């Protein structure tokens, strides 16, 4: 029974990670490309779009990490 629960938890985690990746891609695309008229000429982004995507991804990840840490801190304090 424990193995089944662990497998179910792992499956849920994978689904959540996929959802977060999709949200990140959509958010950063809208912010860095779509909102600026997007060049998307061919299959390459220009330098400013590449920089924006990297910074967006990093900020998004930092935010997720901060939220996760806050929730873990509250849980460990019993709040």
PDB file of C-alpha atoms in Angstrom, residues 38-72:
ATOM      1  CA  UNK A  38       7.574  39.270 -31.539  1.00  0.00           C
ATOM      2  CA  UNK A  39      10.019  38.918 -34.378  1.00  0.00           C
ATOM      3  CA  UNK A  40       9.851  35.123 -34.655  1.00  0.00           C
ATOM      4  CA  UNK A  41      11.346  35.393 -38.082  1.00  0.00           C
ATOM      5  CA  UNK A  42      12.351  31.852 -38.811  1.00  0.00           C
ATOM      6  CA  UNK A  43      13.135  29.727 -35.797  1.00  0.00           C
ATOM      7  CA  UNK A  44      15.390  32.108 -33.864  1.00  0.00           C
ATOM      8  CA  UNK A  45      14.830  34.739 -31.225  1.00  0.00           C
ATOM      9  CA  UNK A  46      16.801  37.949 -31.341  1.00  0.00           C
ATOM     10  CA  UNK A  47      19.270  38.753 -28.576  1.00  0.00           C
ATOM     11  CA  UNK A  48      16.883  40.914 -26.530  1.00  0.00           C
ATOM     12  CA  UNK A  49      14.192  38.207 -26.682  1.00  0.00           C
ATOM     13  CA  UNK A  50      16.694  35.567 -25.567  1.00  0.00           C
ATOM     14  CA  UNK A  51      17.828  37.748 -22.670  1.00  0.00           C
ATOM     15  CA  UNK A  52      14.242  38.449 -21.658  1.00  0.00           C
ATOM     16  CA  UNK A  53      13.343  34.742 -21.716  1.00  0.00           C
ATOM     17  CA  UNK A  54      16.342  33.820 -19.540  1.00  0.00           C
ATOM     18  CA  UNK A  55      15.640  36.594 -17.034  1.00  0.00           C
ATOM     19  CA  UNK A  56      11.935  35.739 -16.977  1.00  0.00           C
ATOM     20  CA  UNK A  57      12.668  32.071 -16.360  1.00  0.00           C
ATOM     21  CA  UNK A  58      15.100  32.888 -13.567  1.00  0.00           C
ATOM     22  CA  UNK A  59      12.706  35.317 -11.852  1.00  0.00           C
ATOM     23  CA  UNK A  60       9.844  32.823 -12.151  1.00  0.00           C
ATOM     24  CA  UNK A  61      11.991  30.089 -10.610  1.00  0.00           C
ATOM     25  CA  UNK A  62      13.183  32.408  -7.822  1.00  0.00           C
ATOM     26  CA  UNK A  63       9.567  33.292  -7.034  1.00  0.00           C
ATOM     27  CA  UNK A  64       8.518  29.636  -6.926  1.00  0.00           C
ATOM     28  CA  UNK A  65      11.447  28.834  -4.646  1.00  0.00           C
ATOM     29  CA  UNK A  66      10.582  31.723  -2.290  1.00  0.00           C
ATOM     30  CA  UNK A  67       6.953  30.618  -2.073  1.00  0.00           C
ATOM     31  CA  UNK A  68       8.003  27.014  -1.465  1.00  0.00           C
ATOM     32  CA  UNK A  69      10.417  28.079   1.292  1.00  0.00           C
ATOM     33  CA  UNK A  70       7.779  30.271   2.958  1.00  0.00           C
ATOM     34  CA  UNK A  71       5.269  27.428   2.942  1.00  0.00           C
ATOM     35  CA  UNK A  72       7.841  25.000   4.360  1.00  0.00           C
TER      36      UNK A  72
END
